[in-house]
Amino acid sequence: MIAVETRNLTVKLGENTPLDEVSCQIHHGEFVAVLGPNGAGKSVFLKTVLGLFEPAAGEVLVYGKPPGRVEPSSLGYVPQLKTFDRSFPALAEELVATGLHLTWRSRLSAGDRQLVRASLETVGAAHLASRSLGGLSGGELQRVYLARALIRKPRLVLLDEPVTGIDSVGESDFYRVLEAYRQEHGATIIMVTHDWEIASHYGCHVLVLNRRVISFGSPAEALCEDCLKRAYGVSRGGPPVIASCPRPEHGHRFTR
């Protein structure tokens, strides 16, 4: 089953074209890491899959439908940490609850509170429920955002540089929780990252973007020295680590 498919996807934002004829297929149950230099269109790719940006040309399909016709409960999203205003007066459980209703509620029902606590427990953050968002560390806040994204058990989870500013211990814990969720629920994970070693370790497949598709395949294929040179202009050095993620038996699935 194809979870996300783009066909000659082009997105224009004013005078800029962050995505230009991007074609790829991401199959259900895969963990796909999206890499590329700053300004390569990685975040725009995620937001287009979410339906936040409209294609100027081509199309994007999520489980065979345009993003606007996908049931919201099927999708979970973890934004970049730097987009959050830490002065916002709210508790962690209130943020997680917005994943249920897509809006802020001043009072949670007993049923909502039970679901919120269960989701926080899933990501190892039950003890943060009554904490102020402004008092959370970067790692704690991202766990809360992950609990928000997972509360309705989505089959597609999108993450935009989710561990930026988190220490290495918190980063490892975050990825373990994410991988455990994928394994338990058979979910599809698409994650933007700047860390090619993380992409190599966790990715079933890696999509390297620089406005266009530079490479898309297994970590060994997509992170080859030539691909990295074409994406970044320089070699990253050293061979990529082969991912341990089980890979579906698909053929080559992109057009350059």
PDB file of C-alpha atoms in Angstrom:
ATOM      1  CA  MET A   1       0.000   0.000   0.000  1.00  0.00           C
ATOM      2  CA  ILE A   2       1.292   3.448  -0.897  1.00  0.00           C
ATOM      3  CA  ALA A   3       1.055   5.919   1.988  1.00  0.00           C
ATOM      4  CA  VAL A   4       2.346   9.045   0.220  1.00  0.00           C
ATOM      5  CA  GLU A   5       2.847   9.609  -3.474  1.00  0.00           C
ATOM      6  CA  THR A   6       3.977  12.771  -5.233  1.00  0.00           C
ATOM      7  CA  ARG A   7       3.819  13.113  -9.002  1.00  0.00           C
ATOM      8  CA  ASN A   8       5.889  15.921 -10.489  1.00  0.00           C
ATOM      9  CA  LEU A   9       5.034  17.969  -7.404  1.00  0.00           C
ATOM     10  CA  THR A  10       5.919  21.650  -7.779  1.00  0.00           C
ATOM     11  CA  VAL A  11       5.270  24.189  -5.015  1.00  0.00           C
ATOM     12  CA  LYS A  12       5.716  27.927  -5.405  1.00  0.00           C
ATOM     13  CA  LEU A  13       5.865  30.394  -2.539  1.00  0.00           C
ATOM     14  CA  GLY A  14       5.864  33.848  -4.050  1.00  0.00           C
ATOM     15  CA  GLU A  15       8.908  34.140  -6.293  1.00  0.00           C
ATOM     16  CA  ASN A  16      10.486  30.979  -4.876  1.00  0.00           C
ATOM     17  CA  THR A  17      10.059  27.382  -6.035  1.00  0.00           C
ATOM     18  CA  PRO A  18      11.058  25.255  -3.018  1.00  0.00           C
ATOM     19  CA  LEU A  19       9.895  22.019  -4.702  1.00  0.00           C
ATOM     20  CA  ASP A  20      10.314  21.395  -8.418  1.00  0.00           C
ATOM     21  CA  GLU A  21       8.875  18.269 -10.066  1.00  0.00           C
ATOM     22  CA  VAL A  22       9.338  16.002  -7.043  1.00  0.00           C
ATOM     23  CA  SER A  23       8.142  12.445  -7.679  1.00  0.00           C
ATOM     24  CA  CYS A  24       8.317   9.637  -5.119  1.00  0.00           C
ATOM     25  CA  GLN A  25       6.335   6.833  -3.516  1.00  0.00           C
ATOM     26  CA  ILE A  26       6.474   6.056   0.197  1.00  0.00           C
ATOM     27  CA  HIS A  27       4.928   2.745   1.192  1.00  0.00           C
ATOM     28  CA  HIS A  28       2.892   2.100   4.296  1.00  0.00           C
ATOM     29  CA  GLY A  29       4.924   1.042   7.317  1.00  0.00           C
ATOM     30  CA  GLU A  30       8.198   2.606   6.204  1.00  0.00           C
ATOM     31  CA  PHE A  31      10.396   5.021   8.147  1.00  0.00           C
ATOM     32  CA  VAL A  32      11.590   7.579   5.601  1.00  0.00           C
ATOM     33  CA  ALA A  33      14.179  10.203   6.505  1.00  0.00           C
ATOM     34  CA  VAL A  34      14.217  13.412   4.448  1.00  0.00           C
ATOM     35  CA  LEU A  35      17.561  15.188   4.162  1.00  0.00           C
ATOM     36  CA  GLY A  36      19.006  18.121   2.270  1.00  0.00           C
ATOM     37  CA  PRO A  37      20.724  21.484   2.776  1.00  0.00           C
ATOM     38  CA  ASN A  38      18.978  24.516   4.223  1.00  0.00           C
ATOM     39  CA  GLY A  39      16.383  25.818   1.805  1.00  0.00           C
ATOM     40  CA  ALA A  40      16.095  22.457   0.044  1.00  0.00           C
ATOM     41  CA  GLY A  41      12.312  22.269   0.491  1.00  0.00           C
ATOM     42  CA  LYS A  42      12.227  19.618   3.222  1.00  0.00           C
ATOM     43  CA  SER A  43       9.741  21.380   5.497  1.00  0.00           C
ATOM     44  CA  VAL A  44       7.684  22.486   2.491  1.00  0.00           C
ATOM     45  CA  PHE A  45       7.477  18.828   1.443  1.00  0.00           C
ATOM     46  CA  LEU A  46       6.032  17.852   4.841  1.00  0.00           C
ATOM     47  CA  LYS A  47       3.597  20.754   4.927  1.00  0.00           C
ATOM     48  CA  THR A  48       2.376  19.959   1.428  1.00  0.00           C
ATOM     49  CA  VAL A  49       1.694  16.376   2.492  1.00  0.00           C
ATOM     50  CA  LEU A  50      -0.238  17.839   5.443  1.00  0.00           C
ATOM     51  CA  GLY A  51      -2.253  20.013   3.066  1.00  0.00           C
ATOM     52  CA  LEU A  52      -0.864  23.320   4.332  1.00  0.00           C
ATOM     53  CA  PHE A  53       0.547  24.250   0.912  1.00  0.00           C
ATOM     54  CA  GLU A  54      -1.165  23.784  -2.446  1.00  0.00           C
ATOM     55  CA  PRO A  55       0.802  22.405  -5.408  1.00  0.00           C
ATOM     56  CA  ALA A  56       1.416  24.819  -8.258  1.00  0.00           C
ATOM     57  CA  ALA A  57       1.715  21.779 -10.526  1.00  0.00           C
ATOM     58  CA  GLY A  58       1.641  18.014 -10.132  1.00  0.00           C
ATOM     59  CA  GLU A  59      -0.078  16.378  -7.194  1.00  0.00           C
ATOM     60  CA  VAL A  60       0.345  14.745  -3.807  1.00  0.00           C
ATOM     61  CA  LEU A  61      -1.757  11.829  -2.603  1.00  0.00           C
ATOM     62  CA  VAL A  62      -2.001  10.511   0.951  1.00  0.00           C
ATOM     63  CA  TYR A  63      -3.370   6.967   0.973  1.00  0.00           C
ATOM     64  CA  GLY A  64      -4.763   7.659  -2.476  1.00  0.00           C
ATOM     65  CA  LYS A  65      -6.496  10.941  -1.591  1.00  0.00           C
ATOM     66  CA  PRO A  66      -5.583  14.630  -1.782  1.00  0.00           C
ATOM     67  CA  PRO A  67      -4.443  15.837   1.668  1.00  0.00           C
ATOM     68  CA  GLY A  68      -7.602  17.888   2.193  1.00  0.00           C
ATOM     69  CA  ARG A  69      -9.747  14.752   1.963  1.00  0.00           C
ATOM     70  CA  VAL A  70      -7.723  12.670   4.418  1.00  0.00           C
ATOM     71  CA  GLU A  71      -9.292  12.017   7.810  1.00  0.00           C
ATOM     72  CA  PRO A  72      -7.342  14.208  10.298  1.00  0.00           C
ATOM     73  CA  SER A  73      -7.104  11.336  12.774  1.00  0.00           C
ATOM     74  CA  SER A  74      -4.939   9.479  10.234  1.00  0.00           C
ATOM     75  CA  LEU A  75      -2.180  12.088  10.516  1.00  0.00           C
ATOM     76  CA  GLY A  76       0.149  13.099  13.327  1.00  0.00           C
ATOM     77  CA  TYR A  77       2.566  16.030  13.122  1.00  0.00           C
ATOM     78  CA  VAL A  78       5.513  17.099  15.280  1.00  0.00           C
ATOM     79  CA  PRO A  79       6.730  20.603  14.323  1.00  0.00           C
ATOM     80  CA  GLN A  80      10.135  22.125  14.802  1.00  0.00           C
ATOM     81  CA  LEU A  81      10.726  23.018  18.447  1.00  0.00           C
ATOM     82  CA  LYS A  82      11.804  26.563  17.572  1.00  0.00           C
ATOM     83  CA  THR A  83       8.295  27.406  16.336  1.00  0.00           C
ATOM     84  CA  PHE A  84       6.861  27.215  19.873  1.00  0.00           C
ATOM     85  CA  ASP A  85       6.244  30.321  21.986  1.00  0.00           C
ATOM     86  CA  ARG A  86       7.350  29.317  25.471  1.00  0.00           C
ATOM     87  CA  SER A  87       5.423  32.200  27.040  1.00  0.00           C
ATOM     88  CA  PHE A  88       2.113  30.600  26.033  1.00  0.00           C
ATOM     89  CA  PRO A  89       0.213  29.923  29.297  1.00  0.00           C
ATOM     90  CA  ALA A  90      -0.835  26.284  29.127  1.00  0.00           C
ATOM     91  CA  LEU A  91      -0.186  22.897  30.666  1.00  0.00           C
ATOM     92  CA  ALA A  92       1.339  19.923  28.917  1.00  0.00           C
ATOM     93  CA  GLU A  93      -1.909  17.940  29.087  1.00  0.00           C
ATOM     94  CA  GLU A  94      -3.774  20.809  27.409  1.00  0.00           C
ATOM     95  CA  LEU A  95      -1.380  20.781  24.472  1.00  0.00           C
ATOM     96  CA  VAL A  96      -1.700  17.021  24.098  1.00  0.00           C
ATOM     97  CA  ALA A  97      -5.503  17.324  24.160  1.00  0.00           C
ATOM     98  CA  THR A  98      -5.429  19.578  21.080  1.00  0.00           C
ATOM     99  CA  GLY A  99      -4.440  16.454  19.168  1.00  0.00           C
ATOM    100  CA  LEU A 100      -7.922  15.114  19.928  1.00  0.00           C
ATOM    101  CA  HIS A 101     -10.033  18.162  19.074  1.00  0.00           C
ATOM    102  CA  LEU A 102      -7.671  20.319  16.972  1.00  0.00           C
ATOM    103  CA  THR A 103      -8.536  23.250  19.221  1.00  0.00           C
ATOM    104  CA  TRP A 104      -7.781  24.445  22.749  1.00  0.00           C
ATOM    105  CA  ARG A 105     -10.296  23.533  25.455  1.00  0.00           C
ATOM    106  CA  SER A 106     -10.347  25.203  28.825  1.00  0.00           C
ATOM    107  CA  ARG A 107     -11.651  22.077  30.529  1.00  0.00           C
ATOM    108  CA  LEU A 108     -10.936  18.423  29.741  1.00  0.00           C
ATOM    109  CA  SER A 109     -13.536  15.697  30.155  1.00  0.00           C
ATOM    110  CA  ALA A 110     -12.666  12.611  32.158  1.00  0.00           C
ATOM    111  CA  GLY A 111     -12.468  10.628  28.907  1.00  0.00           C
ATOM    112  CA  ASP A 112     -10.177  13.166  27.286  1.00  0.00           C
ATOM    113  CA  ARG A 113      -7.930  13.256  30.330  1.00  0.00           C
ATOM    114  CA  GLN A 114      -7.637   9.474  30.284  1.00  0.00           C
ATOM    115  CA  LEU A 115      -6.588   9.484  26.616  1.00  0.00           C
ATOM    116  CA  VAL A 116      -4.116  12.313  27.242  1.00  0.00           C
ATOM    117  CA  ARG A 117      -2.486  10.513  30.156  1.00  0.00           C
ATOM    118  CA  ALA A 118      -2.273   7.281  28.157  1.00  0.00           C
ATOM    119  CA  SER A 119      -0.564   9.062  25.260  1.00  0.00           C
ATOM    120  CA  LEU A 120       1.889  10.780  27.600  1.00  0.00           C
ATOM    121  CA  GLU A 121       2.597   7.395  29.184  1.00  0.00           C
ATOM    122  CA  THR A 122       3.357   5.968  25.731  1.00  0.00           C
ATOM    123  CA  VAL A 123       6.164   8.494  25.230  1.00  0.00           C
ATOM    124  CA  GLY A 124       7.451   8.246  28.813  1.00  0.00           C
ATOM    125  CA  ALA A 125       6.103  11.636  29.866  1.00  0.00           C
ATOM    126  CA  ALA A 126       3.120  10.923  32.138  1.00  0.00           C
ATOM    127  CA  HIS A 127       4.802  12.890  34.913  1.00  0.00           C
ATOM    128  CA  LEU A 128       4.691  16.049  32.780  1.00  0.00           C
ATOM    129  CA  ALA A 129       0.888  16.239  32.463  1.00  0.00           C
ATOM    130  CA  SER A 130       0.365  19.078  34.937  1.00  0.00           C
ATOM    131  CA  ARG A 131       3.575  20.939  34.158  1.00  0.00           C
ATOM    132  CA  SER A 132       3.570  24.377  32.545  1.00  0.00           C
ATOM    133  CA  LEU A 133       4.798  24.291  28.945  1.00  0.00           C
ATOM    134  CA  GLY A 134       7.129  27.200  29.653  1.00  0.00           C
ATOM    135  CA  GLY A 135       8.923  25.189  32.335  1.00  0.00           C
ATOM    136  CA  LEU A 136       9.699  22.177  30.149  1.00  0.00           C
ATOM    137  CA  SER A 137      13.121  21.416  28.715  1.00  0.00           C
ATOM    138  CA  GLY A 138      13.516  20.982  24.974  1.00  0.00           C
ATOM    139  CA  GLY A 139      13.441  17.206  25.258  1.00  0.00           C
ATOM    140  CA  GLU A 140      10.392  17.241  27.534  1.00  0.00           C
ATOM    141  CA  LEU A 141       8.511  19.579  25.225  1.00  0.00           C
ATOM    142  CA  GLN A 142       9.172  17.395  22.202  1.00  0.00           C
ATOM    143  CA  ARG A 143       7.896  14.346  24.079  1.00  0.00           C
ATOM    144  CA  VAL A 144       4.703  16.285  24.771  1.00  0.00           C
ATOM    145  CA  TYR A 145       4.411  17.204  21.097  1.00  0.00           C
ATOM    146  CA  LEU A 146       4.968  13.558  20.176  1.00  0.00           C
ATOM    147  CA  ALA A 147       2.216  12.518  22.612  1.00  0.00           C
ATOM    148  CA  ARG A 148      -0.048  15.079  20.920  1.00  0.00           C
ATOM    149  CA  ALA A 149       0.791  13.647  17.490  1.00  0.00           C
ATOM    150  CA  LEU A 150       0.177  10.042  18.550  1.00  0.00           C
ATOM    151  CA  ILE A 151      -2.943  10.448  20.695  1.00  0.00           C
ATOM    152  CA  ARG A 152      -5.343   9.305  17.939  1.00  0.00           C
ATOM    153  CA  LYS A 153      -3.064   6.468  16.817  1.00  0.00           C
ATOM    154  CA  PRO A 154      -2.372   7.919  13.352  1.00  0.00           C
ATOM    155  CA  ARG A 155      -1.117   5.693  10.587  1.00  0.00           C
ATOM    156  CA  LEU A 156       1.075   8.483   9.165  1.00  0.00           C
ATOM    157  CA  VAL A 157       3.365  10.544  11.411  1.00  0.00           C
ATOM    158  CA  LEU A 158       5.349  13.504  10.057  1.00  0.00           C
ATOM    159  CA  LEU A 159       8.162  15.122  12.034  1.00  0.00           C
ATOM    160  CA  ASP A 160      10.118  18.263  11.180  1.00  0.00           C
ATOM    161  CA  GLU A 161      13.599  18.161  12.766  1.00  0.00           C
ATOM    162  CA  PRO A 162      12.078  16.921  16.030  1.00  0.00           C
ATOM    163  CA  VAL A 163      15.276  16.667  18.104  1.00  0.00           C
ATOM    164  CA  THR A 164      16.883  20.042  17.357  1.00  0.00           C
ATOM    165  CA  GLY A 165      18.298  21.399  20.622  1.00  0.00           C
ATOM    166  CA  ILE A 166      17.843  18.130  22.520  1.00  0.00           C
ATOM    167  CA  ASP A 167      20.810  16.429  24.213  1.00  0.00           C
ATOM    168  CA  SER A 168      22.073  13.093  22.903  1.00  0.00           C
ATOM    169  CA  VAL A 169      20.419  11.015  25.651  1.00  0.00           C
ATOM    170  CA  GLY A 170      17.025  12.632  25.066  1.00  0.00           C
ATOM    171  CA  GLU A 171      17.498  12.253  21.322  1.00  0.00           C
ATOM    172  CA  SER A 172      18.129   8.501  21.600  1.00  0.00           C
ATOM    173  CA  ASP A 173      15.079   8.055  23.837  1.00  0.00           C
ATOM    174  CA  PHE A 174      12.917  10.018  21.401  1.00  0.00           C
ATOM    175  CA  TYR A 175      13.901   7.812  18.460  1.00  0.00           C
ATOM    176  CA  ARG A 176      13.346   4.640  20.473  1.00  0.00           C
ATOM    177  CA  VAL A 177       9.802   5.732  21.336  1.00  0.00           C
ATOM    178  CA  LEU A 178       9.116   6.641  17.710  1.00  0.00           C
ATOM    179  CA  GLU A 179      10.438   3.340  16.370  1.00  0.00           C
ATOM    180  CA  ALA A 180       8.465   1.380  18.990  1.00  0.00           C
ATOM    181  CA  TYR A 181       5.282   3.124  17.862  1.00  0.00           C
ATOM    182  CA  ARG A 182       6.008   2.306  14.222  1.00  0.00           C
ATOM    183  CA  GLN A 183       6.614  -1.336  15.021  1.00  0.00           C
ATOM    184  CA  GLU A 184       3.535  -1.705  17.234  1.00  0.00           C
ATOM    185  CA  HIS A 185       1.049   0.079  14.969  1.00  0.00           C
ATOM    186  CA  GLY A 186       2.574  -0.499  11.542  1.00  0.00           C
ATOM    187  CA  ALA A 187       2.649   3.265  11.043  1.00  0.00           C
ATOM    188  CA  THR A 188       4.431   5.221   8.352  1.00  0.00           C
ATOM    189  CA  ILE A 189       7.010   7.746   9.607  1.00  0.00           C
ATOM    190  CA  ILE A 190       8.369  10.631   7.521  1.00  0.00           C
ATOM    191  CA  MET A 191      10.988  12.689   9.336  1.00  0.00           C
ATOM    192  CA  VAL A 192      13.000  15.703   8.247  1.00  0.00           C
ATOM    193  CA  THR A 193      16.496  15.644   9.736  1.00  0.00           C
ATOM    194  CA  HIS A 194      19.929  17.133   9.183  1.00  0.00           C
ATOM    195  CA  ASP A 195      21.624  14.105  10.744  1.00  0.00           C
ATOM    196  CA  TRP A 196      22.569  11.637   8.008  1.00  0.00           C
ATOM    197  CA  GLU A 197      23.805   9.093  10.553  1.00  0.00           C
ATOM    198  CA  ILE A 198      20.366   9.022  12.189  1.00  0.00           C
ATOM    199  CA  ALA A 199      18.827   8.705   8.737  1.00  0.00           C
ATOM    200  CA  SER A 200      21.151   5.782   8.013  1.00  0.00           C
ATOM    201  CA  HIS A 201      20.329   4.001  11.256  1.00  0.00           C
ATOM    202  CA  TYR A 202      16.555   4.414  11.425  1.00  0.00           C
ATOM    203  CA  GLY A 203      15.497   4.961   7.826  1.00  0.00           C
ATOM    204  CA  CYS A 204      14.017   2.161   5.738  1.00  0.00           C
ATOM    205  CA  HIS A 205      14.536   4.637   2.916  1.00  0.00           C
ATOM    206  CA  VAL A 206      16.104   8.072   2.614  1.00  0.00           C
ATOM    207  CA  LEU A 207      14.863  10.932   0.433  1.00  0.00           C
ATOM    208  CA  VAL A 208      17.556  13.511  -0.346  1.00  0.00           C
ATOM    209  CA  LEU A 209      16.102  16.778  -1.611  1.00  0.00           C
ATOM    210  CA  ASN A 210      17.514  19.977  -2.979  1.00  0.00           C
ATOM    211  CA  ARG A 211      14.355  21.423  -4.519  1.00  0.00           C
ATOM    212  CA  ARG A 212      14.360  18.338  -6.730  1.00  0.00           C
ATOM    213  CA  VAL A 213      14.856  14.684  -5.815  1.00  0.00           C
ATOM    214  CA  ILE A 214      18.596  14.041  -5.605  1.00  0.00           C
ATOM    215  CA  SER A 215      18.227  10.434  -4.511  1.00  0.00           C
ATOM    216  CA  PHE A 216      15.643   8.116  -2.979  1.00  0.00           C
ATOM    217  CA  GLY A 217      16.320   4.576  -1.892  1.00  0.00           C
ATOM    218  CA  SER A 218      17.932   2.554   0.859  1.00  0.00           C
ATOM    219  CA  PRO A 219      20.362   4.493   3.082  1.00  0.00           C
ATOM    220  CA  ALA A 220      23.304   2.929   1.244  1.00  0.00           C
ATOM    221  CA  GLU A 221      21.891   4.022  -2.119  1.00  0.00           C
ATOM    222  CA  ALA A 222      20.552   7.470  -1.217  1.00  0.00           C
ATOM    223  CA  LEU A 223      23.528   8.535   0.926  1.00  0.00           C
ATOM    224  CA  CYS A 224      26.251   7.504  -1.483  1.00  0.00           C
ATOM    225  CA  GLU A 225      29.134   9.931  -1.859  1.00  0.00           C
ATOM    226  CA  ASP A 226      27.997  11.133  -5.285  1.00  0.00           C
ATOM    227  CA  CYS A 227      24.446  11.820  -4.033  1.00  0.00           C
ATOM    228  CA  LEU A 228      25.720  13.823  -1.072  1.00  0.00           C
ATOM    229  CA  LYS A 229      28.037  15.829  -3.293  1.00  0.00           C
ATOM    230  CA  ARG A 230      25.157  16.688  -5.609  1.00  0.00           C
ATOM    231  CA  ALA A 231      22.932  17.655  -2.673  1.00  0.00           C
ATOM    232  CA  TYR A 232      25.388  19.523  -0.477  1.00  0.00           C
ATOM    233  CA  GLY A 233      28.248  20.334  -2.824  1.00  0.00           C
ATOM    234  CA  VAL A 234      30.662  18.430  -0.583  1.00  0.00           C
ATOM    235  CA  SER A 235      31.168  14.852   0.547  1.00  0.00           C
ATOM    236  CA  ARG A 236      30.093  14.006   4.095  1.00  0.00           C
ATOM    237  CA  GLY A 237      32.919  11.470   4.378  1.00  0.00           C
ATOM    238  CA  GLY A 238      32.751   7.829   5.419  1.00  0.00           C
ATOM    239  CA  PRO A 239      30.383   5.108   4.298  1.00  0.00           C
ATOM    240  CA  PRO A 240      26.771   5.253   5.478  1.00  0.00           C
ATOM    241  CA  VAL A 241      25.531   2.785   8.068  1.00  0.00           C
ATOM    242  CA  ILE A 242      23.082   0.258   6.657  1.00  0.00           C
ATOM    243  CA  ALA A 243      19.691   0.632   8.327  1.00  0.00           C
ATOM    244  CA  SER A 244      18.323  -2.162  10.468  1.00  0.00           C
ATOM    245  CA  CYS A 245      14.753  -1.283   9.476  1.00  0.00           C
ATOM    246  CA  PRO A 246      12.952  -4.107   7.622  1.00  0.00           C
ATOM    247  CA  ARG A 247      12.376  -3.024   4.029  1.00  0.00           C
ATOM    248  CA  PRO A 248       9.375  -4.003   1.914  1.00  0.00           C
ATOM    249  CA  GLU A 249      10.293  -5.735  -1.299  1.00  0.00           C
ATOM    250  CA  HIS A 250       9.652  -2.882  -3.714  1.00  0.00           C
ATOM    251  CA  GLY A 251      11.471  -1.904  -6.825  1.00  0.00           C
ATOM    252  CA  HIS A 252      13.035   1.436  -7.638  1.00  0.00           C
ATOM    253  CA  ARG A 253      10.438   4.111  -6.998  1.00  0.00           C
ATOM    254  CA  PHE A 254      11.489   7.539  -8.126  1.00  0.00           C
ATOM    255  CA  THR A 255      12.183   9.540 -11.210  1.00  0.00           C
ATOM    256  CA  ARG A 256      15.055  11.960 -11.288  1.00  0.00           C
TER     257      ARG A 256
END
